[in-house]
Amino acid sequence: MIHRTAALFVFAFATPGFAQSVTLTPADPQPAAGDLTPGLAVSYAYPKDVRLLEDAEDALESAKSGPPIRGLSYSDNTEGDLTLTSEKASKVAAAINGFIRFDAAGTFEVEMISNDGLVASIGGQQVGLYDGVHGCEPAGIQEVVVPEAAWYSIEITYFQRKGSACLEMDWNVDGRMGPVPDAVFAHIE
């Protein structure tokens, strides 16, 4: 009985993660270079309170477009600083979309880091999920199979409740984990 309780405790409070690799699907059609703008498109909503992704998704039904974000390189900021490119520091919900470019085929690892919740997909596959209020923490490493060098769609629902905020993505395309450069993100206006 003690072992079962301990196992449940570890499971309930473990950092989210993924067990199986997923194969990404390239954007079809591929966006034309002349149609792309650097960064990712974002729409914001400002709910009275937000503690779960469900709250963020409900608020985003009345979202308004905001200035694009430069990529997924928003390190943990200081309480009171604006969240991403929004108009507020707290109680922010964001719907983010665009494309990410992989320059080579292969199997890679990606990891989403957030404060607070997020659900993220690339090429039609979920690659990050961390629901609820928490500090700037990783959602767990996800192995992805990239079938060809190409642009892949990226979609993220993100929220920040109070305190500091962060939204980052790491990958290992060069054999070691590190920040994804902003230059590989683009969107169509």
PDB file of C-alpha atoms in Angstrom:
ATOM      1  CA  MET A   1       0.000   0.000   0.000  1.00  0.00           C
ATOM      2  CA  ILE A   2       2.810   2.423   0.788  1.00  0.00           C
ATOM      3  CA  HIS A   3       4.420   1.815  -2.613  1.00  0.00           C
ATOM      4  CA  ARG A   4       1.148   2.456  -4.463  1.00  0.00           C
ATOM      5  CA  THR A   5       0.585   5.724  -2.557  1.00  0.00           C
ATOM      6  CA  ALA A   6       4.147   6.848  -3.230  1.00  0.00           C
ATOM      7  CA  ALA A   7       3.776   6.021  -6.928  1.00  0.00           C
ATOM      8  CA  LEU A   8       0.549   8.008  -7.165  1.00  0.00           C
ATOM      9  CA  PHE A   9       2.181  10.958  -5.387  1.00  0.00           C
ATOM     10  CA  VAL A  10       5.124  10.964  -7.818  1.00  0.00           C
ATOM     11  CA  PHE A  11       2.789  10.651 -10.818  1.00  0.00           C
ATOM     12  CA  ALA A  12       0.478  13.442  -9.657  1.00  0.00           C
ATOM     13  CA  PHE A  13       3.301  15.953  -9.177  1.00  0.00           C
ATOM     14  CA  ALA A  14       5.746  14.945 -11.897  1.00  0.00           C
ATOM     15  CA  THR A  15       6.698  17.387 -14.634  1.00  0.00           C
ATOM     16  CA  PRO A  16       4.667  16.656 -17.762  1.00  0.00           C
ATOM     17  CA  GLY A  17       6.433  14.667 -20.449  1.00  0.00           C
ATOM     18  CA  PHE A  18       5.928  12.507 -23.499  1.00  0.00           C
ATOM     19  CA  ALA A  19       6.770   8.858 -24.056  1.00  0.00           C
ATOM     20  CA  GLN A  20       6.545   8.353 -27.825  1.00  0.00           C
ATOM     21  CA  SER A  21       7.942  10.243 -30.774  1.00  0.00           C
ATOM     22  CA  VAL A  22       5.515  11.941 -33.148  1.00  0.00           C
ATOM     23  CA  THR A  23       5.898  12.530 -36.876  1.00  0.00           C
ATOM     24  CA  LEU A  24       5.312  16.104 -38.008  1.00  0.00           C
ATOM     25  CA  THR A  25       3.483  16.958 -41.220  1.00  0.00           C
ATOM     26  CA  PRO A  26       4.939  19.797 -43.338  1.00  0.00           C
ATOM     27  CA  ALA A  27       2.660  22.750 -44.101  1.00  0.00           C
ATOM     28  CA  ASP A  28       0.732  22.092 -47.323  1.00  0.00           C
ATOM     29  CA  PRO A  29       1.033  24.196 -49.301  1.00  0.00           C
ATOM     30  CA  GLN A  30       4.422  25.498 -48.208  1.00  0.00           C
ATOM     31  CA  PRO A  31       4.262  29.259 -47.636  1.00  0.00           C
ATOM     32  CA  ALA A  32       5.976  31.367 -50.294  1.00  0.00           C
ATOM     33  CA  ALA A  33       9.009  33.265 -49.001  1.00  0.00           C
ATOM     34  CA  GLY A  34       7.491  36.583 -50.101  1.00  0.00           C
ATOM     35  CA  ASP A  35       4.353  35.933 -48.048  1.00  0.00           C
ATOM     36  CA  LEU A  36       6.177  35.395 -44.762  1.00  0.00           C
ATOM     37  CA  THR A  37       6.737  37.970 -42.028  1.00  0.00           C
ATOM     38  CA  PRO A  38       9.208  37.297 -39.177  1.00  0.00           C
ATOM     39  CA  GLY A  39       7.774  36.191 -35.829  1.00  0.00           C
ATOM     40  CA  LEU A  40       4.458  34.612 -34.903  1.00  0.00           C
ATOM     41  CA  ALA A  41       0.939  36.030 -35.105  1.00  0.00           C
ATOM     42  CA  VAL A  42      -0.847  36.443 -31.786  1.00  0.00           C
ATOM     43  CA  SER A  43      -4.314  37.337 -30.558  1.00  0.00           C
ATOM     44  CA  TYR A  44      -4.955  38.339 -26.947  1.00  0.00           C
ATOM     45  CA  ALA A  45      -7.787  38.227 -24.451  1.00  0.00           C
ATOM     46  CA  TYR A  46      -7.774  39.540 -20.902  1.00  0.00           C
ATOM     47  CA  PRO A  47     -10.002  37.367 -18.706  1.00  0.00           C
ATOM     48  CA  LYS A  48     -10.986  38.394 -15.168  1.00  0.00           C
ATOM     49  CA  ASP A  49      -9.206  35.270 -13.976  1.00  0.00           C
ATOM     50  CA  VAL A  50      -7.422  32.414 -15.689  1.00  0.00           C
ATOM     51  CA  ARG A  51      -6.145  29.278 -13.968  1.00  0.00           C
ATOM     52  CA  LEU A  52      -6.538  26.591 -16.639  1.00  0.00           C
ATOM     53  CA  LEU A  53      -6.253  26.254 -20.409  1.00  0.00           C
ATOM     54  CA  GLU A  54     -10.029  25.907 -20.516  1.00  0.00           C
ATOM     55  CA  ASP A  55     -10.319  29.427 -19.035  1.00  0.00           C
ATOM     56  CA  ALA A  56      -7.882  30.762 -21.633  1.00  0.00           C
ATOM     57  CA  GLU A  57      -9.715  29.060 -24.515  1.00  0.00           C
ATOM     58  CA  ASP A  58     -13.045  30.508 -23.337  1.00  0.00           C
ATOM     59  CA  ALA A  59     -11.546  34.015 -23.140  1.00  0.00           C
ATOM     60  CA  LEU A  60      -9.896  33.685 -26.559  1.00  0.00           C
ATOM     61  CA  GLU A  61     -13.311  33.384 -28.222  1.00  0.00           C
ATOM     62  CA  SER A  62     -13.331  37.210 -28.108  1.00  0.00           C
ATOM     63  CA  ALA A  63      -9.598  37.753 -28.743  1.00  0.00           C
ATOM     64  CA  LYS A  64      -8.152  40.696 -30.638  1.00  0.00           C
ATOM     65  CA  SER A  65      -4.994  40.665 -32.756  1.00  0.00           C
ATOM     66  CA  GLY A  66      -1.859  41.998 -31.130  1.00  0.00           C
ATOM     67  CA  PRO A  67       1.620  42.856 -32.353  1.00  0.00           C
ATOM     68  CA  PRO A  68       3.478  39.724 -33.533  1.00  0.00           C
ATOM     69  CA  ILE A  69       5.818  38.042 -31.094  1.00  0.00           C
ATOM     70  CA  ARG A  70       9.450  37.679 -32.196  1.00  0.00           C
ATOM     71  CA  GLY A  71       9.515  33.917 -31.610  1.00  0.00           C
ATOM     72  CA  LEU A  72       9.499  31.718 -28.524  1.00  0.00           C
ATOM     73  CA  SER A  73      12.321  33.376 -26.607  1.00  0.00           C
ATOM     74  CA  TYR A  74      10.524  35.212 -23.800  1.00  0.00           C
ATOM     75  CA  SER A  75      12.569  34.381 -20.697  1.00  0.00           C
ATOM     76  CA  ASP A  76      11.090  34.703 -17.227  1.00  0.00           C
ATOM     77  CA  ASN A  77      10.448  38.415 -16.787  1.00  0.00           C
ATOM     78  CA  THR A  78       9.939  40.553 -13.689  1.00  0.00           C
ATOM     79  CA  GLU A  79       6.509  40.814 -12.088  1.00  0.00           C
ATOM     80  CA  GLY A  80       4.785  43.846 -13.577  1.00  0.00           C
ATOM     81  CA  ASP A  81       6.490  43.583 -16.986  1.00  0.00           C
ATOM     82  CA  LEU A  82       4.125  43.133 -19.928  1.00  0.00           C
ATOM     83  CA  THR A  83       3.431  39.552 -21.016  1.00  0.00           C
ATOM     84  CA  LEU A  84       4.783  38.942 -24.533  1.00  0.00           C
ATOM     85  CA  THR A  85       3.511  41.844 -26.721  1.00  0.00           C
ATOM     86  CA  SER A  86       0.226  42.207 -24.842  1.00  0.00           C
ATOM     87  CA  GLU A  87      -1.125  45.306 -23.124  1.00  0.00           C
ATOM     88  CA  LYS A  88      -1.036  43.746 -19.658  1.00  0.00           C
ATOM     89  CA  ALA A  89       1.317  42.040 -17.235  1.00  0.00           C
ATOM     90  CA  SER A  90      -1.172  39.561 -15.807  1.00  0.00           C
ATOM     91  CA  LYS A  91      -4.363  37.681 -16.631  1.00  0.00           C
ATOM     92  CA  VAL A  92      -3.417  37.315 -20.277  1.00  0.00           C
ATOM     93  CA  ALA A  93      -4.566  34.607 -22.705  1.00  0.00           C
ATOM     94  CA  ALA A  94      -2.843  34.278 -26.093  1.00  0.00           C
ATOM     95  CA  ALA A  95      -3.554  32.334 -29.272  1.00  0.00           C
ATOM     96  CA  ILE A  96      -0.279  32.086 -31.201  1.00  0.00           C
ATOM     97  CA  ASN A  97       0.204  30.711 -34.716  1.00  0.00           C
ATOM     98  CA  GLY A  98       2.485  30.697 -37.697  1.00  0.00           C
ATOM     99  CA  PHE A  99       5.285  28.487 -38.967  1.00  0.00           C
ATOM    100  CA  ILE A 100       8.581  27.026 -37.778  1.00  0.00           C
ATOM    101  CA  ARG A 101      11.320  26.048 -40.232  1.00  0.00           C
ATOM    102  CA  PHE A 102      13.318  22.869 -39.855  1.00  0.00           C
ATOM    103  CA  ASP A 103      16.379  23.008 -42.129  1.00  0.00           C
ATOM    104  CA  ALA A 104      16.964  19.241 -42.175  1.00  0.00           C
ATOM    105  CA  ALA A 105      15.047  16.005 -41.899  1.00  0.00           C
ATOM    106  CA  GLY A 106      15.694  13.856 -38.852  1.00  0.00           C
ATOM    107  CA  THR A 107      14.611  13.024 -35.337  1.00  0.00           C
ATOM    108  CA  PHE A 108      14.887  15.861 -32.856  1.00  0.00           C
ATOM    109  CA  GLU A 109      13.757  16.783 -29.364  1.00  0.00           C
ATOM    110  CA  VAL A 110      11.716  19.885 -28.564  1.00  0.00           C
ATOM    111  CA  GLU A 111      10.704  21.311 -25.217  1.00  0.00           C
ATOM    112  CA  MET A 112       8.229  24.058 -24.379  1.00  0.00           C
ATOM    113  CA  ILE A 113       8.769  26.178 -21.262  1.00  0.00           C
ATOM    114  CA  SER A 114       6.032  28.376 -19.830  1.00  0.00           C
ATOM    115  CA  ASN A 115       4.675  30.403 -16.940  1.00  0.00           C
ATOM    116  CA  ASP A 116       1.780  29.651 -16.752  1.00  0.00           C
ATOM    117  CA  GLY A 117      -0.131  27.164 -18.945  1.00  0.00           C
ATOM    118  CA  LEU A 118       0.223  26.144 -22.578  1.00  0.00           C
ATOM    119  CA  VAL A 119      -0.735  23.599 -25.158  1.00  0.00           C
ATOM    120  CA  ALA A 120       1.423  23.591 -28.305  1.00  0.00           C
ATOM    121  CA  SER A 121       1.369  21.725 -31.587  1.00  0.00           C
ATOM    122  CA  ILE A 122       3.779  21.608 -34.509  1.00  0.00           C
ATOM    123  CA  GLY A 123       2.945  20.024 -37.841  1.00  0.00           C
ATOM    124  CA  GLY A 124      -0.376  18.762 -36.489  1.00  0.00           C
ATOM    125  CA  GLN A 125       1.133  16.999 -33.442  1.00  0.00           C
ATOM    126  CA  GLN A 126       0.965  18.041 -29.808  1.00  0.00           C
ATOM    127  CA  VAL A 127       4.483  18.794 -28.562  1.00  0.00           C
ATOM    128  CA  GLY A 128       3.784  20.595 -25.295  1.00  0.00           C
ATOM    129  CA  LEU A 129       1.116  20.518 -22.613  1.00  0.00           C
ATOM    130  CA  TYR A 130       1.360  22.081 -19.179  1.00  0.00           C
ATOM    131  CA  ASP A 131      -1.959  23.154 -17.742  1.00  0.00           C
ATOM    132  CA  GLY A 132      -2.522  25.137 -14.585  1.00  0.00           C
ATOM    133  CA  VAL A 133      -0.690  27.874 -12.734  1.00  0.00           C
ATOM    134  CA  HIS A 134       3.051  27.288 -12.228  1.00  0.00           C
ATOM    135  CA  GLY A 135       6.424  28.998 -12.394  1.00  0.00           C
ATOM    136  CA  CYS A 136       8.616  29.130 -15.507  1.00  0.00           C
ATOM    137  CA  GLU A 137       8.987  25.374 -16.001  1.00  0.00           C
ATOM    138  CA  PRO A 138       9.435  22.903 -18.879  1.00  0.00           C
ATOM    139  CA  ALA A 139       6.514  20.843 -20.155  1.00  0.00           C
ATOM    140  CA  GLY A 140       8.787  17.879 -20.871  1.00  0.00           C
ATOM    141  CA  ILE A 141      10.863  16.824 -23.848  1.00  0.00           C
ATOM    142  CA  GLN A 142       9.011  15.568 -26.916  1.00  0.00           C
ATOM    143  CA  GLU A 143      10.834  13.645 -29.636  1.00  0.00           C
ATOM    144  CA  VAL A 144       9.693  14.675 -33.118  1.00  0.00           C
ATOM    145  CA  VAL A 145      10.335  13.088 -36.487  1.00  0.00           C
ATOM    146  CA  VAL A 146      10.812  15.728 -39.183  1.00  0.00           C
ATOM    147  CA  PRO A 147      10.317  13.988 -42.564  1.00  0.00           C
ATOM    148  CA  GLU A 148      11.801  16.793 -44.669  1.00  0.00           C
ATOM    149  CA  ALA A 149      13.381  20.234 -44.453  1.00  0.00           C
ATOM    150  CA  ALA A 150      10.360  22.528 -44.669  1.00  0.00           C
ATOM    151  CA  TRP A 151       8.018  24.928 -42.898  1.00  0.00           C
ATOM    152  CA  TYR A 152       5.673  23.355 -40.311  1.00  0.00           C
ATOM    153  CA  SER A 153       2.613  25.004 -38.809  1.00  0.00           C
ATOM    154  CA  ILE A 154       2.798  25.908 -35.125  1.00  0.00           C
ATOM    155  CA  GLU A 155      -0.160  26.668 -32.869  1.00  0.00           C
ATOM    156  CA  ILE A 156      -0.053  27.555 -29.179  1.00  0.00           C
ATOM    157  CA  THR A 157      -2.655  28.462 -26.599  1.00  0.00           C
ATOM    158  CA  TYR A 158      -0.915  30.167 -23.684  1.00  0.00           C
ATOM    159  CA  PHE A 159      -1.933  31.969 -20.533  1.00  0.00           C
ATOM    160  CA  GLN A 160      -0.290  33.943 -17.765  1.00  0.00           C
ATOM    161  CA  ARG A 161      -2.186  34.533 -14.528  1.00  0.00           C
ATOM    162  CA  LYS A 162      -0.023  36.654 -12.210  1.00  0.00           C
ATOM    163  CA  GLY A 163       3.574  37.242 -11.203  1.00  0.00           C
ATOM    164  CA  SER A 164       6.270  36.790 -13.818  1.00  0.00           C
ATOM    165  CA  ALA A 165       5.735  35.342 -17.300  1.00  0.00           C
ATOM    166  CA  CYS A 166       7.791  33.249 -19.740  1.00  0.00           C
ATOM    167  CA  LEU A 167       7.272  31.422 -23.024  1.00  0.00           C
ATOM    168  CA  GLU A 168      10.250  29.623 -24.538  1.00  0.00           C
ATOM    169  CA  MET A 169      11.094  26.706 -26.797  1.00  0.00           C
ATOM    170  CA  ASP A 170      14.287  24.650 -26.854  1.00  0.00           C
ATOM    171  CA  TRP A 171      15.359  22.061 -29.420  1.00  0.00           C
ATOM    172  CA  ASN A 172      18.334  19.815 -30.166  1.00  0.00           C
ATOM    173  CA  VAL A 173      18.679  20.211 -33.935  1.00  0.00           C
ATOM    174  CA  ASP A 174      22.464  20.460 -33.560  1.00  0.00           C
ATOM    175  CA  GLY A 175      22.738  17.523 -31.147  1.00  0.00           C
ATOM    176  CA  ARG A 176      22.309  19.456 -27.894  1.00  0.00           C
ATOM    177  CA  MET A 177      19.380  21.269 -26.312  1.00  0.00           C
ATOM    178  CA  GLY A 178      19.313  25.032 -26.729  1.00  0.00           C
ATOM    179  CA  PRO A 179      16.982  27.924 -27.494  1.00  0.00           C
ATOM    180  CA  VAL A 180      15.180  27.931 -30.832  1.00  0.00           C
ATOM    181  CA  PRO A 181      16.376  31.031 -32.727  1.00  0.00           C
ATOM    182  CA  ASP A 182      13.693  33.592 -33.493  1.00  0.00           C
ATOM    183  CA  ALA A 183      14.770  33.567 -37.166  1.00  0.00           C
ATOM    184  CA  VAL A 184      13.078  30.180 -37.786  1.00  0.00           C
ATOM    185  CA  PHE A 185       9.592  31.511 -36.959  1.00  0.00           C
ATOM    186  CA  ALA A 186       7.346  33.301 -39.448  1.00  0.00           C
ATOM    187  CA  HIS A 187       3.685  34.023 -40.105  1.00  0.00           C
ATOM    188  CA  ILE A 188       1.472  35.265 -42.900  1.00  0.00           C
ATOM    189  CA  GLU A 189      -0.218  38.600 -42.224  1.00  0.00           C
TER     190      GLU A 189
END
